[in-house]
Amino acid sequence: MMKLLNLWCGLLAAAVISVGAEELPYKADNVSAKGSGKVAVNGREIHLKIDDPRGTSGVRIAPPGKGGVWDMSNYKVLAADIENLSKDRQMRLVMFISNGSWPNKDFKESYVGIALNPGEKRTLRMELPHAKRFHFPKGVPAPAAIDTTKVKAVEFYMQWPFEPKKPGLVDCRISNLRLEEPGAVKAAPEPFFPFIDRYGQFVHDEWPAKIHSDADLVRNLQEEEKELAASKRPAEWNRFGGWKNGPQLEATGNFRVAKYDGKWWMVDPEGRLFFSHGMDVLTTSGNAIRCAGRPEWFAFPVGNEKEIAFNRRNLQIKYGKEDYEPDFFRTVSRRLEHWGFNSIGDWGDFRLIALGKTPYTMQLTDYDWKMPRVGKSNLKFYDVYDPRYVAKMRTLIPDLAEKHPEVLRSLTDPMCIGYFIDNELNFGNRKPLELIRAVLGSPEKQYIKREFIGDLKRKYHTIHKLNKAWGTEYANWNAMLRSTEVPKKQTDAYRADGRAFQEKTIDRYFQICRDTVKSVAPHRLYLGCRFISTDSVIPELSAASKKYCDVLTVNIYAHSPANLGAATFPDMPVLIGEFHFGVLDRGMYSPGLCPVGVDQNDRATAYTRFLQGALLHPQIVGAHWFQYRDQPLTGRGDGERYQIGFVDVADTPYPEICRASREVGENMYQYRMKGEAKNQMK
């Protein structure tokens, strides 16, 4: 194992390297470009340019010597200074460490990212995911970690690309790659059990604002009540949170979208420009932790309870009553304004919406797993030709309105921005002709399969002509219908037919959803289906959005949306439906899908940079944070256990990010209108 040596003798070393830090040794020969990355090495500085973000384009830095490794096991932090050399473009970048090659199983927790404004230089820090720190007992959900005694690479690249090819998309200088905070790395505690206290917090760590008693919860509420009472609404806002002092457009009494001075905007019911600065999952529910069969996990008797929703217990203590919800939602409503939010994003509780203080969006259906899907595939997509699906969508809003008065009220409520239908579908575009393979593999009674074969009949007339074009040997059309085999050889005709039907199917989905909204509420915005970021730039998906949606909504788990787009990306309004950032300084062990630095100050800065990138993008009309509350310590049903909330499990706000969001809310209209990237929002 190679011993870390300080190989850099530059005169500036003492000025830029923190006390106790140790430079990570490498030579120019160990630096290699990846994908479209262009790399120049000058001593300890690496100049990186990326024109095409795909193919994990970037730079790979390896230890010196054939088969060399770095031993990082005695340090807490890996750091590098990153400088954005662009004069006019915000950039994003992630730093990734590995025991092997990307992608591999140790990917999940071993990266961290940054967004930089033009000309900005900051330090990117990663808290190293030491295996011994996260060596939890069997059965306890633990974060992915790596063997930090044998690190084989540090890489910088653009993760999950949604940007177009563009010269100098990333143009940056990477310098002072180093290890910081030497000393014994904290190992997993022994004994480990119990590890969850009566408030749902990790027993073995301490951090600012950790709850130690019921009195702490009550005192927090009392102190926050004073803070909220003294808080004033941002001066730039009208009653909807639109730009009170900005341009006056036509007032229609409803939210709409319009292009003004080269940028897309939402327009509020009074005709004022509106940027939707919002928050998702504003509910009382917080995924419970199962305790049945796990009494050793908990530092208190769990009795016969099968699961515990700690956030509910904490709120009952905090408000001094079991029926705390009315008081809680009044607090949340005041928090939103105090934190600079003018919108309720997806999954907002109807009781919060009913207060009438904040404009809101509404999810009409979040993927209905009971509806007919495409055969036996794993695609999260419907058989949109099935009469059962069509019938449900035709009366979706009336059916919901009959069950939920809030849905009925939304049809005439000027506070209602619009409706989402579904979330993060998989249309079968992520792999070549994935949808068509699923269709052909479906049983003969599947409506989507019958529709596809019907189209082929109308084009080819005879099975003989189809077989000749596809290189297949179906005996007749019925044989093709019964078959669940996918042609091994994919001819040009097969691919063309597959693409044509895929586009037709996508078009049909969006048309049905558009009609679902507009046939009942023509004055409400249809906000789309909330794409994942890389789907949003697929031409047939974005084209259908342009044709049918008022707004294209995309969930972006990246450190900046500033360069969102593609050569085929339509000129239309875009709403960011989800984004978040997390760190590991508050007793939790997953920072979410976008790790940023080592503390809450890094998270606050990341929030500001993300919103700056969104505000300066001419198409982005809003950004909604996911989510209001941290996820449970040991995870929700699908395993997510992210430190991504504005509040923790004890309903304690994170002041750093709350201050950052307030600054955004106060200054977002002037910032967007001026159109110049500055580090400060003011």
XYZ file of C-alpha atoms in Angstrom:
682
model
C 0.000 0.000 0.000
C 1.385 3.338 -1.037
C 2.141 5.795 1.758
C 0.800 9.292 1.165
C 3.594 11.731 0.385
C 3.584 15.468 -0.041
C 4.857 15.851 -3.602
C 4.032 19.462 -4.296
C 6.668 22.050 -3.473
C 4.901 25.172 -4.830
C 5.403 28.386 -2.940
C 1.658 28.912 -2.525
C 1.070 25.647 -0.726
C 1.165 27.087 2.779
C -1.259 29.839 1.854
C -3.987 27.656 0.354
C -3.761 24.349 2.211
C -5.360 24.224 5.647
C -3.382 23.188 8.710
C -3.073 19.418 8.985
C -3.986 18.850 5.348
C -1.987 16.554 3.111
C -1.837 16.831 -0.646
C -2.989 13.824 -2.583
C -0.030 12.630 -4.640
C -0.385 12.105 -8.376
C 1.584 12.862 -11.520
C 0.538 14.302 -14.849
C 0.734 10.811 -16.343
C -1.973 9.710 -13.889
C -4.480 12.279 -15.156
C -6.683 11.176 -18.050
C -9.660 12.642 -19.843
C -13.020 10.855 -19.973
C -15.577 11.180 -22.746
C -15.504 14.648 -24.265
C -13.338 15.970 -21.453
C -10.258 17.926 -22.451
C -7.532 18.068 -19.837
C -4.348 20.096 -19.401
C -2.117 19.583 -16.361
C 0.142 22.295 -14.990
C 1.810 21.097 -11.826
C -0.969 20.660 -9.275
C -3.560 22.420 -11.422
C -5.853 20.607 -13.827
C -7.670 22.584 -16.492
C -10.846 20.695 -17.449
C -13.181 21.455 -20.336
C -16.332 19.512 -21.178
C -18.313 20.098 -24.359
C -20.561 17.039 -24.269
C -21.687 15.948 -20.785
C -22.641 12.425 -21.835
C -20.467 9.392 -21.327
C -19.482 10.587 -17.829
C -17.257 13.163 -19.492
C -14.632 14.611 -17.206
C -11.264 13.704 -15.751
C -9.906 10.692 -13.892
C -6.999 11.055 -11.467
C -5.225 7.881 -10.411
C -2.517 7.204 -7.808
C 1.092 7.112 -8.997
C 2.526 3.790 -10.104
C 0.985 0.805 -11.794
C -1.808 -0.527 -9.616
C -1.203 2.178 -7.009
C -3.738 3.143 -4.384
C -4.307 6.013 -2.019
C -4.784 5.382 1.679
C -7.326 7.937 2.898
C -8.330 6.016 6.000
C -6.820 8.439 8.525
C -8.539 11.557 7.223
C -12.098 12.788 7.503
C -12.362 14.943 4.386
C -11.248 14.924 0.755
C -11.121 18.433 -0.721
C -10.331 20.261 -3.935
C -10.511 23.872 -5.024
C -12.711 24.398 -8.087
C -12.739 27.600 -10.131
C -15.289 28.294 -12.849
C -13.330 29.989 -15.628
C -16.425 30.916 -17.612
C -17.335 34.587 -17.613
C -21.031 34.060 -18.277
C -22.095 30.499 -17.467
C -22.874 28.710 -14.238
C -21.436 25.188 -14.098
C -21.894 22.004 -12.095
C -19.484 19.199 -11.294
C -19.255 16.166 -9.018
C -16.215 14.615 -7.358
C -16.335 10.832 -7.079
C -13.971 8.374 -5.393
C -13.810 4.679 -6.091
C -12.179 1.368 -5.287
C -12.610 0.459 -8.950
C -14.227 1.893 -12.055
C -17.453 3.819 -12.394
C -20.188 2.721 -12.299
C -19.849 0.225 -9.515
C -21.631 -0.802 -6.353
C -19.800 1.711 -4.173
C -21.161 4.614 -6.209
C -24.127 5.586 -4.084
C -22.472 7.420 -1.201
C -19.062 8.189 -2.637
C -19.569 11.458 -4.449
C -20.271 15.095 -3.717
C -21.059 18.008 -5.994
C -20.909 21.746 -6.457
C -22.369 24.547 -8.570
C -20.307 27.640 -9.296
C -21.289 31.000 -10.698
C -19.165 32.566 -13.464
C -15.681 33.323 -12.176
C -16.390 31.814 -8.770
C -13.867 29.689 -6.868
C -14.827 27.544 -3.879
C -13.629 24.443 -2.105
C -15.492 21.209 -2.702
C -15.326 18.929 0.338
C -16.405 15.328 0.752
C -16.762 13.557 4.065
C -15.079 10.278 3.256
C -17.390 7.217 3.377
C -15.119 5.007 5.483
C -16.284 1.412 5.653
C -15.370 1.139 9.325
C -17.491 4.156 10.202
C -20.574 2.562 8.663
C -19.969 -1.030 9.688
C -23.400 -1.421 11.256
C -24.771 -4.705 12.647
C -26.541 -7.040 10.262
C -30.103 -5.978 9.573
C -29.550 -2.300 10.312
C -29.816 -0.154 7.171
C -26.399 1.335 6.601
C -25.061 3.646 3.925
C -22.908 2.370 1.133
C -19.239 2.841 1.960
C -15.865 1.992 0.507
C -12.499 0.720 1.645
C -10.676 4.020 2.016
C -7.329 2.273 2.437
C -7.433 1.348 -1.260
C -8.845 4.242 -3.252
C -8.003 3.793 -6.924
C -9.426 6.939 -8.462
C -10.778 10.417 -7.927
C -12.949 11.601 -10.787
C -14.668 14.850 -11.720
C -17.546 14.710 -14.180
C -21.129 15.762 -14.914
C -23.643 13.390 -13.385
C -26.969 12.464 -15.054
C -26.532 14.873 -17.968
C -29.472 16.854 -19.303
C -27.471 19.626 -20.966
C -26.913 20.040 -24.718
C -23.530 19.765 -26.360
C -21.980 23.182 -26.117
C -18.381 24.419 -26.376
C -17.073 25.160 -22.901
C -20.125 23.769 -21.125
C -17.680 23.227 -18.276
C -14.478 25.245 -18.208
C -12.818 25.018 -14.825
C -9.576 24.745 -12.903
C -9.176 21.988 -10.300
C -6.372 22.500 -7.812
C -5.075 21.558 -4.368
C -6.535 18.069 -4.267
C -5.941 17.154 -0.657
C -6.970 15.308 2.469
C -8.104 17.286 5.512
C -8.794 16.727 9.207
C -6.282 14.016 10.057
C -6.661 11.748 13.047
C -8.488 8.655 14.101
C -11.631 8.201 12.055
C -14.667 7.473 14.167
C -15.731 3.850 13.844
C -19.236 2.464 14.199
C -20.126 2.585 17.918
C -19.770 -0.452 20.159
C -22.127 -1.528 21.511
C -24.373 -0.349 18.698
C -27.764 -1.195 20.212
C -29.851 0.718 21.029
C -29.311 3.383 18.371
C -32.685 5.185 18.097
C -33.837 7.456 20.917
C -37.431 8.262 21.856
C -37.482 11.171 19.385
C -36.330 9.083 16.406
C -32.774 10.451 16.496
C -29.459 8.622 16.319
C -28.291 7.883 19.847
C -24.553 7.865 19.239
C -23.996 11.414 17.878
C -24.503 14.944 19.125
C -25.255 17.995 16.977
C -26.666 21.503 17.361
C -30.375 21.571 18.233
C -30.612 17.856 18.996
C -33.638 17.162 21.174
C -32.907 15.699 24.612
C -36.197 16.270 26.400
C -39.863 17.076 25.893
C -39.072 20.509 27.265
C -36.746 21.104 24.313
C -39.628 20.543 21.893
C -41.950 22.893 23.762
C -39.270 25.555 24.095
C -38.499 25.365 20.364
C -42.139 26.034 19.545
C -42.312 28.989 21.907
C -39.168 30.547 20.474
C -40.259 29.988 16.896
C -43.689 31.476 17.591
C -41.955 34.729 18.554
C -39.807 34.609 15.426
C -42.800 33.999 13.148
C -44.842 36.710 14.842
C -42.073 39.225 14.135
C -41.600 38.096 10.536
C -42.821 40.274 7.684
C -43.952 39.175 4.257
C -41.351 39.877 1.534
C -41.911 43.450 0.446
C -41.892 42.569 -3.269
C -44.865 40.183 -2.995
C -48.547 40.731 -3.596
C -51.107 38.460 -1.935
C -50.270 35.607 -4.312
C -46.511 35.977 -3.914
C -46.274 37.547 -7.362
C -44.113 40.564 -8.148
C -46.162 43.407 -6.661
C -43.910 46.129 -8.012
C -43.154 44.478 -11.321
C -44.741 44.756 -14.773
C -48.534 44.644 -14.988
C -49.850 42.072 -17.467
C -53.421 41.081 -18.214
C -55.234 39.894 -15.091
C -57.377 36.836 -15.860
C -58.258 35.762 -12.320
C -56.270 32.551 -12.795
C -52.635 31.497 -13.030
C -51.284 31.309 -16.553
C -47.935 31.389 -18.358
C -46.542 34.074 -20.635
C -43.282 35.175 -22.165
C -42.065 38.573 -21.032
C -38.864 40.296 -22.098
C -37.392 37.066 -23.495
C -38.152 34.897 -20.448
C -41.044 32.616 -19.614
C -42.971 33.404 -16.442
C -46.012 32.288 -14.579
C -48.505 35.118 -14.275
C -50.647 35.327 -11.144
C -54.404 36.020 -11.140
C -53.767 39.762 -10.733
C -51.542 39.840 -13.812
C -48.223 40.029 -11.973
C -45.128 38.038 -12.897
C -44.806 35.001 -10.657
C -41.901 32.615 -10.005
C -43.075 29.501 -8.163
C -40.691 29.034 -5.237
C -42.187 25.982 -3.585
C -41.954 23.034 -1.230
C -43.093 19.409 -1.655
C -44.606 16.920 0.813
C -46.123 19.407 3.225
C -47.950 16.854 5.344
C -48.150 15.604 8.914
C -47.265 12.101 7.826
C -43.725 10.912 8.129
C -42.833 7.388 7.183
C -42.894 5.181 10.251
C -40.044 2.970 11.449
C -41.012 -0.654 11.990
C -40.282 -1.744 15.526
C -41.961 -5.166 15.643
C -39.230 -7.757 16.133
C -36.610 -5.055 16.641
C -36.912 -3.949 20.276
C -33.125 -3.771 20.626
C -33.041 -0.859 18.166
C -34.815 1.523 20.521
C -33.592 3.248 23.688
C -37.055 2.965 25.251
C -39.673 0.215 25.610
C -41.691 -0.189 22.409
C -44.291 -2.512 23.923
C -46.658 -3.998 21.360
C -46.249 -1.213 18.806
C -45.610 -2.478 15.284
C -44.253 0.804 13.949
C -43.538 4.287 15.189
C -44.051 7.557 13.287
C -41.644 9.635 15.351
C -42.526 12.927 13.744
C -46.153 12.514 14.845
C -45.142 11.702 18.415
C -42.818 14.698 18.488
C -45.509 17.040 17.182
C -47.994 15.795 19.772
C -45.471 16.608 22.493
C -44.560 19.920 20.914
C -48.152 21.162 20.662
C -49.303 19.432 23.861
C -52.246 17.642 22.278
C -53.048 14.610 20.187
C -55.086 16.679 17.744
C -52.171 18.909 16.811
C -52.824 19.121 13.051
C -54.728 22.451 12.914
C -52.015 24.204 14.914
C -49.302 22.467 12.922
C -50.652 23.574 9.543
C -51.035 27.153 10.720
C -47.379 27.044 11.711
C -46.397 25.538 8.360
C -48.298 28.249 6.513
C -46.442 30.955 8.424
C -43.143 29.116 7.973
C -43.542 29.071 4.207
C -43.902 32.831 4.037
C -41.145 33.385 6.598
C -38.798 31.122 4.625
C -39.561 32.893 1.339
C -41.801 30.266 -0.278
C -44.822 31.383 -2.284
C -46.026 27.952 -3.455
C -47.179 24.603 -2.148
C -45.591 21.974 -4.365
C -46.672 18.409 -4.963
C -48.242 16.322 -2.205
C -49.404 19.290 -0.166
C -51.904 18.374 2.521
C -55.455 19.491 1.748
C -55.729 20.974 5.248
C -52.826 23.309 4.498
C -54.270 24.206 1.107
C -57.635 24.934 2.732
C -56.105 27.756 4.790
C -56.025 29.746 1.553
C -52.775 31.560 2.273
C -50.474 30.084 -0.380
C -50.856 29.249 -4.086
C -50.706 25.515 -4.660
C -50.325 22.730 -7.172
C -52.251 19.477 -6.973
C -51.435 15.906 -7.967
C -54.500 14.307 -9.579
C -52.959 10.852 -9.624
C -49.520 9.640 -8.649
C -49.043 6.562 -10.830
C -51.950 4.205 -10.372
C -50.475 0.715 -10.119
C -53.970 -0.766 -10.412
C -54.401 0.518 -13.943
C -53.433 -1.757 -16.874
C -49.724 -1.669 -17.634
C -47.698 -2.859 -20.594
C -47.559 -6.631 -20.297
C -45.167 -8.080 -17.757
C -42.582 -5.351 -18.202
C -41.162 -3.280 -15.368
C -42.037 -0.068 -17.160
C -43.830 2.489 -15.030
C -46.272 3.243 -17.823
C -49.857 2.509 -18.719
C -51.556 0.686 -21.545
C -53.066 3.918 -22.819
C -55.196 2.030 -25.367
C -56.997 0.003 -22.725
C -60.633 1.176 -22.344
C -60.306 0.958 -18.548
C -57.516 3.530 -18.567
C -59.373 5.828 -20.943
C -62.560 5.601 -18.882
C -60.783 6.410 -15.637
C -59.020 9.433 -17.086
C -62.210 10.789 -18.640
C -63.824 11.226 -15.217
C -60.701 11.535 -13.068
C -61.375 15.054 -11.780
C -65.129 14.595 -11.165
C -64.448 11.340 -9.323
C -61.836 13.027 -7.137
C -64.048 16.060 -6.563
C -66.827 13.824 -5.278
C -64.484 12.337 -2.659
C -62.452 15.422 -1.805
C -64.096 18.853 -1.433
C -60.651 20.458 -1.863
C -60.433 19.136 -5.418
C -63.861 20.568 -6.207
C -62.841 23.880 -4.662
C -59.630 23.971 -6.700
C -61.668 24.286 -9.904
C -62.700 27.818 -8.945
C -59.996 28.749 -6.420
C -57.655 31.437 -7.812
C -54.918 30.086 -5.516
C -54.762 26.866 -7.569
C -51.850 27.052 -10.003
C -52.572 23.809 -11.822
C -52.438 20.034 -11.850
C -49.846 17.292 -12.182
C -50.767 13.850 -13.487
C -48.314 11.053 -12.552
C -44.698 11.255 -11.437
C -41.447 10.041 -13.032
C -42.975 7.646 -15.543
C -40.782 5.391 -17.646
C -42.057 5.742 -21.193
C -39.671 3.110 -22.507
C -37.227 5.627 -23.969
C -34.296 5.080 -21.640
C -33.133 2.057 -23.603
C -33.494 1.698 -27.390
C -37.071 0.696 -28.240
C -37.696 -0.594 -24.727
C -41.409 0.145 -25.016
C -41.758 -1.820 -28.259
C -39.956 -4.820 -26.799
C -42.394 -4.706 -23.890
C -45.352 -4.452 -26.266
C -44.242 -7.420 -28.371
C -43.627 -9.424 -25.199
C -47.169 -8.791 -23.981
C -50.016 -11.348 -24.083
C -52.298 -11.314 -27.107
C -55.202 -9.685 -25.252
C -53.132 -6.599 -24.396
C -54.769 -3.603 -26.070
C -51.516 -1.807 -26.788
C -50.201 -4.880 -28.598
C -53.346 -5.146 -30.691
C -53.041 -1.460 -31.564
C -49.422 -1.869 -32.663
C -50.142 -4.890 -34.817
C -53.167 -3.111 -36.263
C -50.878 -0.253 -37.355
C -48.511 -2.782 -38.934
C -51.387 -4.418 -40.815
C -52.430 -1.073 -42.255
C -48.877 -0.366 -43.367
C -47.753 -3.757 -44.710
C -51.117 -5.356 -45.597
C -49.675 -8.886 -45.528
C -47.555 -10.739 -43.007
C -45.211 -11.681 -45.864
C -44.304 -8.025 -46.436
C -43.779 -7.478 -42.725
C -41.539 -10.537 -42.457
C -39.466 -9.319 -45.385
C -39.044 -5.860 -43.831
C -38.408 -7.115 -40.304
C -36.486 -10.300 -41.107
C -39.048 -12.351 -39.163
C -40.957 -15.579 -39.885
C -44.436 -15.122 -38.446
C -46.904 -17.592 -40.005
C -49.707 -15.019 -39.967
C -50.943 -11.988 -38.057
C -52.548 -14.113 -35.361
C -49.264 -15.923 -34.834
C -47.577 -12.569 -34.307
C -50.291 -11.582 -31.858
C -49.816 -14.790 -29.864
C -46.028 -14.600 -29.890
C -44.196 -13.031 -26.947
C -40.794 -13.274 -28.618
C -38.953 -10.131 -29.627
C -37.086 -10.242 -32.951
C -33.402 -10.863 -32.318
C -32.390 -9.027 -35.454
C -33.477 -5.402 -35.506
C -33.794 -4.152 -39.057
C -34.126 -0.533 -40.075
C -37.815 -1.125 -40.732
C -38.332 -2.624 -37.269
C -36.674 0.362 -35.634
C -38.634 2.855 -37.738
C -41.943 1.152 -36.979
C -41.063 0.962 -33.301
C -40.191 4.638 -33.104
C -43.346 5.652 -34.942
C -45.581 3.682 -32.579
C -43.690 4.892 -29.536
C -44.235 8.504 -30.590
C -47.903 7.786 -31.279
C -48.304 6.217 -27.827
C -46.576 9.071 -26.041
C -48.709 11.552 -27.953
C -51.842 9.659 -26.936
C -50.838 9.641 -23.256
C -50.327 13.396 -23.127
C -53.453 14.120 -25.147
C -55.562 12.052 -22.739
C -54.033 13.802 -19.731
C -54.463 17.243 -21.285
C -58.115 16.495 -22.027
C -58.569 15.205 -18.467
C -57.668 18.666 -17.163
C -58.950 20.998 -19.844
C -62.334 19.343 -20.339
C -63.174 20.143 -16.718
C -60.864 23.053 -15.856
C -59.785 24.841 -19.060
C -58.466 27.752 -16.997
C -56.056 25.585 -14.961
C -52.484 24.835 -15.993
C -51.698 21.261 -16.999
C -48.235 20.828 -15.484
C -47.257 17.510 -17.077
C -46.002 14.282 -15.573
C -42.854 15.326 -13.709
C -40.056 13.825 -15.830
C -36.758 12.688 -14.406
C -34.108 15.071 -15.680
C -32.639 12.890 -18.423
C -36.113 12.057 -19.792
C -37.060 15.705 -20.138
C -34.631 16.225 -23.027
C -35.685 13.126 -25.020
C -37.129 14.673 -28.218
C -40.394 12.755 -28.417
C -41.152 13.471 -24.734
C -40.355 17.162 -24.841
C -42.182 17.531 -28.172
C -45.336 15.990 -26.712
C -45.013 18.315 -23.720
C -44.846 21.304 -26.037
C -47.951 20.091 -27.866
C -50.142 19.322 -24.857
C -48.730 20.733 -21.597
C -48.865 24.305 -20.393
C -45.677 23.647 -18.414
C -43.041 20.912 -18.712
C -42.229 19.711 -15.205
C -38.915 18.002 -14.522
C -37.362 16.656 -11.319
C -33.678 17.606 -11.295
C -31.363 15.934 -8.823
C -28.241 17.787 -9.852
C -26.360 20.730 -8.435
C -27.538 23.252 -11.025
C -30.278 23.464 -13.656
C -28.622 26.425 -15.350
C -27.837 24.676 -18.638
C -30.938 22.495 -18.931
C -31.916 21.898 -22.526
C -31.105 20.143 -25.779
C -30.891 20.962 -29.467
C -34.517 19.817 -29.781
C -35.739 21.236 -26.477
C -38.941 23.223 -27.038
C -39.361 26.874 -26.176
C -41.870 26.493 -23.345
C -42.145 27.083 -19.594
C -40.341 24.595 -17.351
C -41.070 23.905 -13.682
C -38.578 22.031 -11.513
C -40.818 19.662 -9.544
C -38.142 18.271 -7.228
C -34.585 19.034 -6.127
C -32.690 18.661 -2.878
C -29.307 18.636 -1.151
C -28.063 16.863 1.953
C -25.047 16.414 4.212
C -24.055 14.092 7.058
C -23.655 16.441 10.010
C -26.957 15.843 11.826
C -26.952 12.211 12.913
C -28.221 10.800 9.631
C -26.409 8.559 7.190
C -27.544 9.383 3.687
C -27.304 12.862 2.145
C -29.822 12.040 -0.576
C -29.384 12.187 -4.325
C -27.319 15.386 -4.239
C -24.623 15.405 -1.535
C -23.032 18.817 -0.979
C -20.011 19.371 1.220
C -19.747 18.601 4.912
C -22.114 20.900 6.829
C -25.357 22.858 6.712
C -23.605 25.970 5.425
C -22.623 24.001 2.326
C -26.257 22.965 1.920
C -27.435 26.556 2.176
C -24.926 27.713 -0.443
C -25.954 24.853 -2.734
C -29.582 25.941 -2.381
C -28.752 29.497 -3.367
C -26.683 28.465 -6.394
C -29.390 26.088 -7.627
C -32.058 28.792 -7.433
C -29.744 31.281 -9.100
C -29.277 28.866 -11.980
C -33.039 28.380 -12.214
C -33.861 32.082 -12.015
C -31.485 32.977 -14.829
C -32.722 30.214 -17.135
C -35.167 31.848 -19.591
C -37.559 28.883 -19.526
C -37.666 27.939 -15.840
C -40.726 29.393 -14.090
C -40.338 27.770 -10.690
C -38.487 25.304 -8.470
C -39.980 23.085 -5.734
C -37.838 21.559 -2.997
C -38.258 17.874 -2.117
C -39.050 17.595 0.724
C -40.291 19.420 3.847
C -39.049 16.892 6.431
C -36.037 14.588 6.706
C -36.837 10.982 5.952
C -36.709 8.456 8.832
C -33.329 7.478 10.217
C -33.594 3.870 9.013
C -35.564 4.660 5.868
C -39.017 4.713 4.397
C -40.542 1.716 2.625
C -38.236 1.857 -0.393
C -35.129 2.401 1.750
C -34.684 6.149 1.223
C -33.375 7.728 4.441
C -32.227 11.097 3.237
C -31.233 14.182 5.227
C -33.096 16.475 2.860
C -35.610 18.336 4.991
C -36.043 21.939 5.957
C -36.928 20.412 9.315
C -35.704 17.259 11.045
C -37.707 14.430 12.597
C -38.334 16.591 15.660
C -39.748 19.430 13.508
C -36.688 21.579 14.195
C -35.858 23.857 11.242
C -32.357 23.965 9.771
C -31.656 27.710 10.100
C -28.925 27.888 7.456
C -31.055 26.705 4.554
C -34.106 28.566 5.861
C -32.149 31.823 5.702
C -30.975 30.981 2.182
C -34.503 30.326 0.949
C -35.749 33.558 2.533
C -33.087 35.498 0.673
C -34.191 33.843 -2.560
C -37.823 34.715 -1.909
C -37.031 38.334 -1.134
C -34.824 38.928 -4.170
C -35.863 36.451 -6.875
C -37.828 38.851 -9.062
C -35.135 41.511 -9.328
C -32.484 38.814 -9.773
C -34.372 37.098 -12.602
C -35.181 40.341 -14.373
C -31.595 41.616 -14.255
C -30.355 38.324 -15.691
C -26.817 38.495 -14.294
C -25.199 35.762 -12.187
C -23.926 37.210 -8.920
C -22.876 35.279 -5.848
C -25.191 37.322 -3.646
C -28.911 37.396 -4.387
C -29.186 41.006 -3.251
